Short mmCIF file of C-alpha atoms and ligand atoms in Angstrom, two decimals:
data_model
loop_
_atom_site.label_atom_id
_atom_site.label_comp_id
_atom_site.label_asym_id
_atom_site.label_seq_id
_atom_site.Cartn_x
_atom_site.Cartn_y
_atom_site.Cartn_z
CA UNK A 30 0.00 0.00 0.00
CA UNK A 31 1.64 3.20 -0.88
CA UNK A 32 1.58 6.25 1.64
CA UNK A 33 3.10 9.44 2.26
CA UNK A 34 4.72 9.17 5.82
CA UNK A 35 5.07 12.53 7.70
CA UNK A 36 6.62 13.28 10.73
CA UNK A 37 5.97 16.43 12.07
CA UNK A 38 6.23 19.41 14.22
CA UNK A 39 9.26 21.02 12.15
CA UNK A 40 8.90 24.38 10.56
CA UNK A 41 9.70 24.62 6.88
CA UNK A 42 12.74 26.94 5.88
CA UNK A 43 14.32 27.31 2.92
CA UNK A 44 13.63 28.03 -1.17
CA UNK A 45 11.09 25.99 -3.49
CA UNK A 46 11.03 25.75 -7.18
CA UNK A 47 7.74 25.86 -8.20
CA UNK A 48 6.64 23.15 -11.32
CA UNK A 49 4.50 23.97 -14.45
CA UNK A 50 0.47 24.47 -14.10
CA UNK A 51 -1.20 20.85 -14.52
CA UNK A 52 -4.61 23.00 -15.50
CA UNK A 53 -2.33 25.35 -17.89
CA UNK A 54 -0.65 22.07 -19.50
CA UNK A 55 -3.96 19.91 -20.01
CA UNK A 56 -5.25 22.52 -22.10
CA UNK A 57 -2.21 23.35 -24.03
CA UNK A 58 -1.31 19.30 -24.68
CA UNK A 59 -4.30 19.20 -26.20
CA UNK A 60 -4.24 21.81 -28.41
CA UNK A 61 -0.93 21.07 -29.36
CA UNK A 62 -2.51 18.18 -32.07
CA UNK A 63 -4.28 20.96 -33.87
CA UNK A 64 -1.63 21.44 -36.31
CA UNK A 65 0.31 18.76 -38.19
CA UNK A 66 3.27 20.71 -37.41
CA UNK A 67 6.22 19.84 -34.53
CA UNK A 68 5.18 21.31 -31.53
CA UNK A 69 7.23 21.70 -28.36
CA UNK A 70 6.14 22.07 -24.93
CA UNK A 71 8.39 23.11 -21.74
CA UNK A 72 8.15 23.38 -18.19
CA UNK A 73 5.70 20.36 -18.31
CA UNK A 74 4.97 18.90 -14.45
CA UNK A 75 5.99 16.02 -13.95
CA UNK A 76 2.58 14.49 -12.43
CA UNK A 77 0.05 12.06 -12.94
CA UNK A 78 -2.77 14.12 -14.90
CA UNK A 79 -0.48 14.89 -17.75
CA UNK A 80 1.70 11.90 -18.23
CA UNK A 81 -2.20 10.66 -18.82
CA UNK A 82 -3.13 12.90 -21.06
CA UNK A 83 0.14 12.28 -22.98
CA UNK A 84 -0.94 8.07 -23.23
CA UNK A 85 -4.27 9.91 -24.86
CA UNK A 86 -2.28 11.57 -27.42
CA UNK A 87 -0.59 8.69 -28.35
CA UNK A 88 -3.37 6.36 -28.20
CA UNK A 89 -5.67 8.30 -30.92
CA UNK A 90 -2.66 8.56 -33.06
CA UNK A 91 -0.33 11.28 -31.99
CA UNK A 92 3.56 11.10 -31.99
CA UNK A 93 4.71 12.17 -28.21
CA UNK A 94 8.71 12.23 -27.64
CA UNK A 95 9.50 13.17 -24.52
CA UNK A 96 12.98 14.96 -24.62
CA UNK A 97 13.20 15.14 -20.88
CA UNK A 98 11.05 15.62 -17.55
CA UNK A 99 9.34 18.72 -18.48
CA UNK A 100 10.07 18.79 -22.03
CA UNK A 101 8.10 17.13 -24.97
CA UNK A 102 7.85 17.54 -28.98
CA UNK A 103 4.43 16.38 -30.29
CA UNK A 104 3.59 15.70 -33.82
CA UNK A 105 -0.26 16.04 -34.82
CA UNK A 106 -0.08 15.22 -37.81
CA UNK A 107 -0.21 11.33 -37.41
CA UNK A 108 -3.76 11.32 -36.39
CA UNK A 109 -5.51 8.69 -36.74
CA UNK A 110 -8.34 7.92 -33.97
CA UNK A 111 -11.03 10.65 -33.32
CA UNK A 112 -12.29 8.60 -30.45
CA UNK A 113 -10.71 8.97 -26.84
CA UNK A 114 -11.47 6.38 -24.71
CA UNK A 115 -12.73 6.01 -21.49
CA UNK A 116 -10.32 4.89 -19.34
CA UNK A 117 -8.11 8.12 -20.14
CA UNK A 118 -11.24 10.23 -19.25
CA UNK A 119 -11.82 7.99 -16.08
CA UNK A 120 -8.02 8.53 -15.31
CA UNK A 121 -8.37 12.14 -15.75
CA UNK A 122 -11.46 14.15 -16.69
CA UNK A 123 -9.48 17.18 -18.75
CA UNK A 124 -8.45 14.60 -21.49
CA UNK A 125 -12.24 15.71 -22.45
CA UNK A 126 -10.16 18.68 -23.98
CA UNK A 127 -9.82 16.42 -27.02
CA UNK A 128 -13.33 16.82 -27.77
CA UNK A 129 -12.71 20.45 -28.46
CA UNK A 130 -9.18 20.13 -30.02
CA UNK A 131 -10.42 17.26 -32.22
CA UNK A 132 -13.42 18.86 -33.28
CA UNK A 133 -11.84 21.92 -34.22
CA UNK A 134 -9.02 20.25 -36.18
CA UNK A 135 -11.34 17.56 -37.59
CA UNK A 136 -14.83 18.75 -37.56
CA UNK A 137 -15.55 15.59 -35.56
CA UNK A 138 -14.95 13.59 -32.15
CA UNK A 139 -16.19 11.19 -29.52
CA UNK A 140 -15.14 11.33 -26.12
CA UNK A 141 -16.30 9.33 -23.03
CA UNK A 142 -18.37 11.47 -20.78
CA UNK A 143 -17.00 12.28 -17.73
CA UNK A 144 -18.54 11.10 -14.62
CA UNK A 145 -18.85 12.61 -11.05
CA UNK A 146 -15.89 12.77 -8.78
CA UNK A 147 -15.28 13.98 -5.36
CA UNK A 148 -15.93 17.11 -5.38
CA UNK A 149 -19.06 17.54 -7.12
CA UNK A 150 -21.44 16.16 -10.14
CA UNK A 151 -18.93 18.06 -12.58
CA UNK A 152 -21.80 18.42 -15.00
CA UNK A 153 -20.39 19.20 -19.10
CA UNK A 154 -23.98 21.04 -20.29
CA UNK A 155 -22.20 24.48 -20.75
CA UNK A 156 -19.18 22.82 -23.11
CA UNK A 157 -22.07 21.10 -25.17
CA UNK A 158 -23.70 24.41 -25.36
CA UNK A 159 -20.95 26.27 -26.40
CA UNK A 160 -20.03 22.93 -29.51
CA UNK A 161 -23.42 23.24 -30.37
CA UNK A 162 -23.90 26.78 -30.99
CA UNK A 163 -20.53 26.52 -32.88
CA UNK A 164 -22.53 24.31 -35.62
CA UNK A 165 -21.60 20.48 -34.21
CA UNK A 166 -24.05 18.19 -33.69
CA UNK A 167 -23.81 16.86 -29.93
CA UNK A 168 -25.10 13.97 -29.07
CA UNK A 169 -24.83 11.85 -25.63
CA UNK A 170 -25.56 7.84 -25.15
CA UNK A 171 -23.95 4.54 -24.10
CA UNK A 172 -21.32 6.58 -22.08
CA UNK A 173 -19.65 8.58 -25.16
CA UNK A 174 -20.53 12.65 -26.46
CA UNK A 175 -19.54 12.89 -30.00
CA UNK A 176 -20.07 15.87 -32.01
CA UNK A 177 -19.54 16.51 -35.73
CA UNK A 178 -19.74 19.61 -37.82
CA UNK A 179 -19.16 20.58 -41.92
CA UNK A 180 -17.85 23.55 -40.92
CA UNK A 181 -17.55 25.15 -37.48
CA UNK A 182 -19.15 29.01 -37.53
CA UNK A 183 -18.07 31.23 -35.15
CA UNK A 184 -21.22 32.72 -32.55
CA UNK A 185 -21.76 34.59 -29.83
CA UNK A 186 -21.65 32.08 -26.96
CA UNK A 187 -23.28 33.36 -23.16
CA UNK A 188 -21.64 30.31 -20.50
CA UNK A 189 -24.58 30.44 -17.78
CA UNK A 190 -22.11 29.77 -15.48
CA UNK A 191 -18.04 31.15 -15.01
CA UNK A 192 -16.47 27.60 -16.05
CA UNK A 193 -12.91 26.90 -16.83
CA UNK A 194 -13.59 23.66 -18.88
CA UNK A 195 -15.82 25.01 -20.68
CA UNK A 196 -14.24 28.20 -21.92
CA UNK A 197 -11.25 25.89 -22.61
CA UNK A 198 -12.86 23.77 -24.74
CA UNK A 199 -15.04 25.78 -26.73
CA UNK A 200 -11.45 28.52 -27.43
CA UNK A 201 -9.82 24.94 -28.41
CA UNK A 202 -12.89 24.16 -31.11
CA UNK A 203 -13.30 27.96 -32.43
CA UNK A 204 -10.07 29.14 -33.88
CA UNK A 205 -10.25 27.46 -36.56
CA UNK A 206 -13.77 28.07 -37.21
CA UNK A 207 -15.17 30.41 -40.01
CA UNK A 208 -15.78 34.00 -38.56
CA UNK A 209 -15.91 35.36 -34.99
CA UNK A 210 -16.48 33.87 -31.88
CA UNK A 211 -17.53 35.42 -28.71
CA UNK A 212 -17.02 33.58 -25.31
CA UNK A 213 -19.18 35.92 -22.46
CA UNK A 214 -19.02 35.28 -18.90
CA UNK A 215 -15.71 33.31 -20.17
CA UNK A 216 -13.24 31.93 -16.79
CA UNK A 217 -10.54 34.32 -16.41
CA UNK A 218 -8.15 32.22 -14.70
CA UNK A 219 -4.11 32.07 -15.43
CA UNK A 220 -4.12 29.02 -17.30
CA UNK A 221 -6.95 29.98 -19.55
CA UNK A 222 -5.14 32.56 -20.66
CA UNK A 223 -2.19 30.57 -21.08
CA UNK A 224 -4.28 28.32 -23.22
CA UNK A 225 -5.08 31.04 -25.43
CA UNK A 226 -1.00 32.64 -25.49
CA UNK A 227 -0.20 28.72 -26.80
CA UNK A 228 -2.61 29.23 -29.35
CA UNK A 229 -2.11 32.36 -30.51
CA UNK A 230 1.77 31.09 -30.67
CA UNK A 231 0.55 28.70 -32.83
CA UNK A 232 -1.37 31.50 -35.37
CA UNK A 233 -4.59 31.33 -33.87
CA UNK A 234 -6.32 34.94 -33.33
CA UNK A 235 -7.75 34.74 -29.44
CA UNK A 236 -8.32 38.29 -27.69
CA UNK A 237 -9.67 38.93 -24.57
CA UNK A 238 -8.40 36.02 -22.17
CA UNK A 239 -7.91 37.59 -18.69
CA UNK A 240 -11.04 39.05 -19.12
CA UNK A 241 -14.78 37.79 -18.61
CA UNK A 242 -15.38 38.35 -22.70
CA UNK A 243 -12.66 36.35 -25.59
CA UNK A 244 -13.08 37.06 -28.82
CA UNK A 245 -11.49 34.76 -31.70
CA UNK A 246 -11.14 35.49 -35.18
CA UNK A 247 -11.12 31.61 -36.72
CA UNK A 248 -7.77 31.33 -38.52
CA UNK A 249 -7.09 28.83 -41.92
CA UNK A 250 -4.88 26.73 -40.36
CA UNK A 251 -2.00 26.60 -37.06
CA UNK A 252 1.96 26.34 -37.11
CA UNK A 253 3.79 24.99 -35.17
CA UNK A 254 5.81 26.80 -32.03
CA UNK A 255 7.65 25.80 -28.78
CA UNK A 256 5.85 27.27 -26.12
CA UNK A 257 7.08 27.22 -22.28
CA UNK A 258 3.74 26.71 -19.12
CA UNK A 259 2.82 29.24 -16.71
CA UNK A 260 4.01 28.29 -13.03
CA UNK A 261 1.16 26.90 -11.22
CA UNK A 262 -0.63 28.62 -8.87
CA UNK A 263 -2.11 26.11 -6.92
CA UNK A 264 1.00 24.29 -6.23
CA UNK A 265 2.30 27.58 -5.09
CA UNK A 266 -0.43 28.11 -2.75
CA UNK A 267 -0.23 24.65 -1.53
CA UNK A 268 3.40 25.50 -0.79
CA UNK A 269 2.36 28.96 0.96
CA UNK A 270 -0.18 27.09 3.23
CA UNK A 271 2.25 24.72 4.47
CA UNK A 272 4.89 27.48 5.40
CA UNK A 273 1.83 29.13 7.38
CA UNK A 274 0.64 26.37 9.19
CA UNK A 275 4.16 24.96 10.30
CA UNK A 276 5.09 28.84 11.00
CA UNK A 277 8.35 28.84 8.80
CA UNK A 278 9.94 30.43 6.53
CA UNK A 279 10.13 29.46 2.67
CA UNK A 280 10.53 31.23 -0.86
CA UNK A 281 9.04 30.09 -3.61
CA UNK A 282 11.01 30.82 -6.74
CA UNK A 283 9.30 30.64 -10.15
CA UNK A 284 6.02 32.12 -9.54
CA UNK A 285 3.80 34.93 -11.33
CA UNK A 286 2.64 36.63 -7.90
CA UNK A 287 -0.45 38.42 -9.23
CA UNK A 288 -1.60 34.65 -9.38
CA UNK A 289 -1.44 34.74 -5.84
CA UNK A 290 -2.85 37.63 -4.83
CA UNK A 291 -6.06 36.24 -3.56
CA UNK A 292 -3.84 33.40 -1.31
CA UNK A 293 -1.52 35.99 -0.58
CA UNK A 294 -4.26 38.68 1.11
CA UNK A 295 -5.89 35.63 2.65
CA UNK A 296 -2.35 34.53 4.26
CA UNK A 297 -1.99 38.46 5.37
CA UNK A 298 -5.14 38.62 6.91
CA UNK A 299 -4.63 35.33 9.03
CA UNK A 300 -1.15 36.53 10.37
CA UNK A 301 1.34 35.68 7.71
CA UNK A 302 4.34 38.10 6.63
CA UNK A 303 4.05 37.79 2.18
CA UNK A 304 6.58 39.51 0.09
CA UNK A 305 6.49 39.66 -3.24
CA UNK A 306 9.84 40.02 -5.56
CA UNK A 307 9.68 39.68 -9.46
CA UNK A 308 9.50 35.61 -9.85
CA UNK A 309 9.49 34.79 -6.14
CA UNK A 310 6.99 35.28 -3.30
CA UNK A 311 8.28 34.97 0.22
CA UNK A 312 5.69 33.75 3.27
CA UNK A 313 7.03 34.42 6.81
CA UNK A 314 4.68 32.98 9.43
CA UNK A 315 7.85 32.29 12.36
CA UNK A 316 7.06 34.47 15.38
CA UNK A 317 3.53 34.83 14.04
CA UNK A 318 0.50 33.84 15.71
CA UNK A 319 -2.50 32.40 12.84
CA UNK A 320 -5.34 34.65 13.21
CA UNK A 321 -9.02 33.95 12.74
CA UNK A 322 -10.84 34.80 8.94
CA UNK A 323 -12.92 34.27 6.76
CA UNK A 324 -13.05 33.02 2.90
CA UNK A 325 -15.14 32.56 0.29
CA UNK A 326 -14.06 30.74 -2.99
CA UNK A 327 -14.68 32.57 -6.41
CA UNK A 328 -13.83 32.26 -9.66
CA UNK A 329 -10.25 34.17 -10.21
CA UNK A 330 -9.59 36.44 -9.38
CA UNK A 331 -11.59 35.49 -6.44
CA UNK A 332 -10.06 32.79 -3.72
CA UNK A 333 -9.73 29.66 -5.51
CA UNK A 334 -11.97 27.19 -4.78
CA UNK A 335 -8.37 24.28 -5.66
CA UNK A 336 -7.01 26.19 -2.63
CA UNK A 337 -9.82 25.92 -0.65
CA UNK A 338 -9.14 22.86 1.90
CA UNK A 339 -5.70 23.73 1.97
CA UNK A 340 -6.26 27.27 3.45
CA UNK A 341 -8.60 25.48 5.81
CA UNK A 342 -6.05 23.37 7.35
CA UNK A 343 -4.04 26.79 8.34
CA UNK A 344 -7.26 28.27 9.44
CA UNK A 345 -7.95 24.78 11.70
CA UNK A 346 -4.89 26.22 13.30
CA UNK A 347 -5.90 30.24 13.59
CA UNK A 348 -7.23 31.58 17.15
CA UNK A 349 -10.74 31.51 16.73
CA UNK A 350 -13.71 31.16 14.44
CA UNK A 351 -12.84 30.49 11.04
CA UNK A 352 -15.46 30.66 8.16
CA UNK A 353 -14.70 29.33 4.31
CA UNK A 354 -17.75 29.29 1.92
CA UNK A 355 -17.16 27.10 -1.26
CA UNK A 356 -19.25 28.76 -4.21
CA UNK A 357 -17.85 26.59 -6.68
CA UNK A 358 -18.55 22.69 -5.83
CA UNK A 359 -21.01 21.06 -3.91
CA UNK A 360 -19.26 18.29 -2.25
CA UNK A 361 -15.64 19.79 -1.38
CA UNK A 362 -15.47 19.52 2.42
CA UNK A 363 -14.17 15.35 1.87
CA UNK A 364 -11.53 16.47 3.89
CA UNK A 365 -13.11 17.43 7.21
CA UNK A 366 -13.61 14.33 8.65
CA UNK A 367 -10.22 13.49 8.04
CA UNK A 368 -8.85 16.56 9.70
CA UNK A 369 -10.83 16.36 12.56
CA UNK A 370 -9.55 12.84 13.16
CA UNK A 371 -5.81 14.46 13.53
CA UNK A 372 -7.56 17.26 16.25
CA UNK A 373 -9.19 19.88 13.91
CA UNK A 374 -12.52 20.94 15.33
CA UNK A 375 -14.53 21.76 11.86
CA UNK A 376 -18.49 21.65 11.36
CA UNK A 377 -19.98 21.55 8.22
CA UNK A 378 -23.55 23.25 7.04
CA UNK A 379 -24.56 22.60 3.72
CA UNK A 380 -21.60 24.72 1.54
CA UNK A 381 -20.09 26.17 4.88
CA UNK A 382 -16.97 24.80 7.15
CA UNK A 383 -16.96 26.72 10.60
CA UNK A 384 -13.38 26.14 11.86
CA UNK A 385 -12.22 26.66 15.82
CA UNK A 386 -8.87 26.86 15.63
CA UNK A 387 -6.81 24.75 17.59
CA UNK A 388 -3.29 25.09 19.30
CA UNK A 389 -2.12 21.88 17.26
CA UNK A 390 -2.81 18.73 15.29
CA UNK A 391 -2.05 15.34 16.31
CA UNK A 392 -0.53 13.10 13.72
CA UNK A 393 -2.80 9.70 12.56
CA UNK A 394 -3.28 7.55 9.53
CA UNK A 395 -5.56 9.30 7.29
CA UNK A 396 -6.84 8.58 3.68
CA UNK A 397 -6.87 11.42 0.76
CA UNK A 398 -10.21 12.02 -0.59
CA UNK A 399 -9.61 14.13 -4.04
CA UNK A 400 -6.45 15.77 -4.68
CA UNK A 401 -6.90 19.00 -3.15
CA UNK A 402 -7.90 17.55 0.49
CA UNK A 403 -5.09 15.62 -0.01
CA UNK A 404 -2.99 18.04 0.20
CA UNK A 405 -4.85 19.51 3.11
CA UNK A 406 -4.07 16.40 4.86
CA UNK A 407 -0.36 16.46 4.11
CA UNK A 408 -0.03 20.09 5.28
CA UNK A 409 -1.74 19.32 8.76
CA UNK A 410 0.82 16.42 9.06
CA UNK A 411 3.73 18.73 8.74
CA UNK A 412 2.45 20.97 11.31
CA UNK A 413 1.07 17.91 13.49
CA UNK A 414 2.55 16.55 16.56
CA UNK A 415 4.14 12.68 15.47
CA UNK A 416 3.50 11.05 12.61
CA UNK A 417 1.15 11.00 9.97
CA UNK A 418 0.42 7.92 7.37
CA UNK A 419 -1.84 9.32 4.40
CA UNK A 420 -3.25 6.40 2.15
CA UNK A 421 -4.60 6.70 -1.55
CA UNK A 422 -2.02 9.17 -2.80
CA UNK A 423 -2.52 8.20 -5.77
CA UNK A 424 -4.90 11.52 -5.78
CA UNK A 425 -2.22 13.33 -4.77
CA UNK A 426 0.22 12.65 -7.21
CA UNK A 427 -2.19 13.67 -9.95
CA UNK A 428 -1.33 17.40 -9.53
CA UNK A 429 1.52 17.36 -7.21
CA UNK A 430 5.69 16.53 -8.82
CA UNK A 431 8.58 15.54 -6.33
CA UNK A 432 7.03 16.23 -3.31
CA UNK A 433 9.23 14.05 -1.61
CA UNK A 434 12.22 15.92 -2.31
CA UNK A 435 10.90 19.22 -2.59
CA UNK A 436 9.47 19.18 1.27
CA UNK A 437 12.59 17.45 2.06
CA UNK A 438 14.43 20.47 1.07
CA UNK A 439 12.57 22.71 3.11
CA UNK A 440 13.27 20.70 6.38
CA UNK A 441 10.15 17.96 6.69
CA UNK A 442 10.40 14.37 7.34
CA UNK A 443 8.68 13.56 4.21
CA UNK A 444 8.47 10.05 2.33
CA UNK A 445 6.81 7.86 -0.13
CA UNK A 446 6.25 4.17 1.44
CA UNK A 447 5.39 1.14 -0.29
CA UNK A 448 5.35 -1.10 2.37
CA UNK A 449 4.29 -1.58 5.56
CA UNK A 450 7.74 -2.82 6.65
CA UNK A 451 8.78 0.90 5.14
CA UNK A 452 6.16 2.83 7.12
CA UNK A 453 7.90 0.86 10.34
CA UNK A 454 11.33 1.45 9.37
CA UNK A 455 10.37 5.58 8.58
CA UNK A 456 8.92 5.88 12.32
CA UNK A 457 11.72 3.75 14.08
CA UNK A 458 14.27 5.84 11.47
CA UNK A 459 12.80 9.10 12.98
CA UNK A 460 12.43 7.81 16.74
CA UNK A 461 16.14 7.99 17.07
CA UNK A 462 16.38 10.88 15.41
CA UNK A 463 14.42 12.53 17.73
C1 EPZ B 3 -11.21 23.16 -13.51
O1 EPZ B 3 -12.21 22.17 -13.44
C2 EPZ B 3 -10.02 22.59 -12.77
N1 EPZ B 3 -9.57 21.39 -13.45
C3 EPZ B 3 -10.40 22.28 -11.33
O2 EPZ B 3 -9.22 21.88 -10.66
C4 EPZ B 3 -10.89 23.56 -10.67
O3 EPZ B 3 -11.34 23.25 -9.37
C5 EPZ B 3 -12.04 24.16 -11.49
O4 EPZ B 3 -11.62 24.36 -12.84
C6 EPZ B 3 -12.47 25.52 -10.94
O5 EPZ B 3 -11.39 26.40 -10.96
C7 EPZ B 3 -8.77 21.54 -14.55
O6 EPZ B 3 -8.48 22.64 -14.97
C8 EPZ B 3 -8.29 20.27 -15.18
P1 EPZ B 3 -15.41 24.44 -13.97
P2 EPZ B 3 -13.54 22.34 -14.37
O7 EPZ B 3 -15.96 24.00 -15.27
O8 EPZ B 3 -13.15 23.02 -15.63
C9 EPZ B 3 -20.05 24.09 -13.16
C10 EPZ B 3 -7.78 20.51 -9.55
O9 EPZ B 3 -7.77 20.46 -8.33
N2 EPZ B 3 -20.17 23.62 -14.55
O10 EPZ B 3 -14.73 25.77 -13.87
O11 EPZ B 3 -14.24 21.06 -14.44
C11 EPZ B 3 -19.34 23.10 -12.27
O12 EPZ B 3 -20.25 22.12 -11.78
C12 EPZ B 3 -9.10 20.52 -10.25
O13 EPZ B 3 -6.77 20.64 -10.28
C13 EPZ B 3 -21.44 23.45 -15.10
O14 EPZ B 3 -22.45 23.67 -14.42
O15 EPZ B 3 -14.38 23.34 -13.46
C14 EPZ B 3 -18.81 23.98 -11.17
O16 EPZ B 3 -19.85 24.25 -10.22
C15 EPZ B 3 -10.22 20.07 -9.35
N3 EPZ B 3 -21.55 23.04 -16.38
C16 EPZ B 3 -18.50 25.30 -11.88
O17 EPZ B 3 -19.21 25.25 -13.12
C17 EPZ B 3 -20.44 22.80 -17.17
O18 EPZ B 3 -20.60 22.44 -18.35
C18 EPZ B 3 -17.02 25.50 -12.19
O19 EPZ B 3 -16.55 24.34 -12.85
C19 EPZ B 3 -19.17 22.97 -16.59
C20 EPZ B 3 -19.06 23.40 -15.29
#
């Protein structure tokens, strides 16, 4: 059974390099296969969700040759499936990206529908709107949404609801439509608009990402181009929290810190020293004592709702009452119940968490829910008192590259076990440490 073992009570010091943005890359691997040009991608993560997406690629046809960790060339033009199957969509829910990419490039794909997951019903109604109203016919049945089209035509397309998949996908099947397309009420988050810079690298005609209105002028065809991902800023954050909540002292180098402003303020306002150089954010929570907020997620530049239990596992620590609203999902409070069980005192009403702080947590083996809450879990075992055993990591390594060595390098007791012989040998290890 694999684990991450954490002993803790140690305050992390030191400097962080912070990977490539899984949400960022998803979106730009798949658009990658729009031309039949050699495209190169850099500053990939190394993590779960996109060596996944990458086996998609390959699978429907595309030539992926990885030239190192974070670097890969990928060659289009060797298409020959327009069908992605399920079990990279069960895997990992963004290789639905491919319906957009495919479409777009091919005027026709079939992609298993995604189900449910942790957090929520993760419906796809607003992506089909937005295919539909580009000319495809949708259809759904026996598990699969396929969608063909003559000709994409650009339209004016209203998304009901602020979604990041869904502006994604419907920028991926419109620039190469015929004519104008409008995307209102469009997500505004980092790696959208890093989605539509690897495009637009690529000759595609996208204006407006960053803001709640794109606009793309549908282009003949794409080139190719060698485009580099945005830092991610959940990662970041995750990194932030857990300097907080074990009051240290770390740097995180390779960062865009207008990303982080919404983490940042929130850090501020519960106690936390945050500078802010040109790459680099600093958090400073030695000598400070976690106070008491409140948070609400939002889409960006709001809070965001991926850093959502993590800030709530600092906050479990904050004197006093502690309030964090998640707008976004319906079901992503997974984590409580595992918190509490290593000392957090945290109620949940229907979309609220009501958090007493408490002086400390108490290490104990815990299991991750979704990726996010695992993290949660793995920054209130740095802070706790002994030792911590989290099970099904496998969530956690979706998102999250060389954690292992990177919290080692701030000063944890950090460490993937395999065995149960391992988890025995990582506590007696640390015993005589102690
Ligand atoms: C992306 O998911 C991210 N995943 C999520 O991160 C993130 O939590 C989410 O955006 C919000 O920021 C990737 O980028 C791969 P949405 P996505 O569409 O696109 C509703 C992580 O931790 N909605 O912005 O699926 C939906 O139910 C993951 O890395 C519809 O109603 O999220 C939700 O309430 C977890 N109809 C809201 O919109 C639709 O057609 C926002 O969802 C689509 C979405």
């Amino acid at each position: 059974m694999e684990q991450y073992a954490i002993k803790g009570g140690t305050p992390l010091r030191g400097e962080v390099e912070i990977s490539g943005a899984k949400n960022a890359a998803l979106g730009i691997l798949a658009g990658a296969i729009m031309t039949d040009d050699i495209v190169t991608i850099e500053n990939l993560p190394n993590v779960k969700d996109v060596n996944v997406l990458l086996c998609a690629l390959e699978d429907i046809g595309a030539v992926v040759d990885r030239i190192d960790t974070h670097t890969v060339k990928i060659d289009g033009s060797s298409i020959n499936r327009l069908s992605v199957d399920y079990e990279y969509i069960k895997k990992m829910r963004a290789s639905y990206y491919l319906m957009g990419a495919l479409l777009g490039k091919y005027n026709e794909a079939e992609v298993a529908l995604p189900g449910g997951c942790a957090i929520g019903s993760r419906p796809i109604d607003l992506h089909i709107k937005g295919l539909r109203a580009l000319g495809a016919d949708v259809d759904q049945g026996y598990g699969l949404w396929s969608a063909k089209a003559t000709r994409l035509v650009g339209n004016h397309i209203y998304l009901d609801k602020v979604s990041v998949g869904a502006t994604i996908n419907i920028m991926l099947a419109s620039v190469l439509a015929l004519g104008k397309t409008t995307i209102e009420n469009a997500a505004r988050e980092p790696h959208v608009v890093d989605v539509a810079n690897f495009l637009n690298s690529m000759g595609a005609n996208i204006r407006g990402a960053g803001t709640d209105i794109i606009r793309v002028m549908g282009v003949e065809k794409l080139h190719g181009t060698t485009y580099s991902v945005i830092p991610d800023q959940i990662e970041a954050g995750t990194y932030m929290c857990a300097a907080a909540a074990t009051k240290g002292d770390v740097l995180l180098r390779n960062v865009i810190p207008k990303h982080l402003e919404a983490i940042s303020a929130k850090l501020i306002e519960a106690g936390c020293i945050v500078e802010e150089f040109d790459d680099c954010v600093r958090v400073i929570a030695e000598d400070q004592k976690l106070k008491s907020t409140q948070v609400i997620t939002q889409p960006y530049p709001g809070f965001p709702t991926d850093m959502q239990p993590e800030v709530a596992a600092v906050l479990g620590l904050a004197e006093g009452i502690s309030i964090v609203n998640e707008s976004i999902f319906e079901n992503r409070f997974k984590y409580v119940d595992e918190l509490n069980r290593m000392g957090a005192n945290i109620k949940v009403e229907g979309n609220v968490a009501i958090i007493t702080g408490v002086t400390s947590y108490n290490g104990a083996r815990v299991s991750a829910p979704d990726l996010r809450a695992g993290a949660a879990l793995i920054i209130a075992g740095l802070q706790a008192d002994g030792y911590t055993f989290i099970d099904d990591i496998q969530y956690i390594q979706r998102g999250y590259e060389d954690l292992e060595g990177k919290l080692n390098s701030l000063g944890a007791t950090f460490a993937h076990v395999t065995t149960d012989a391992e988890a025995q040998k990582f506590t007696l290890k640390n015993n005589k440490v102690s």
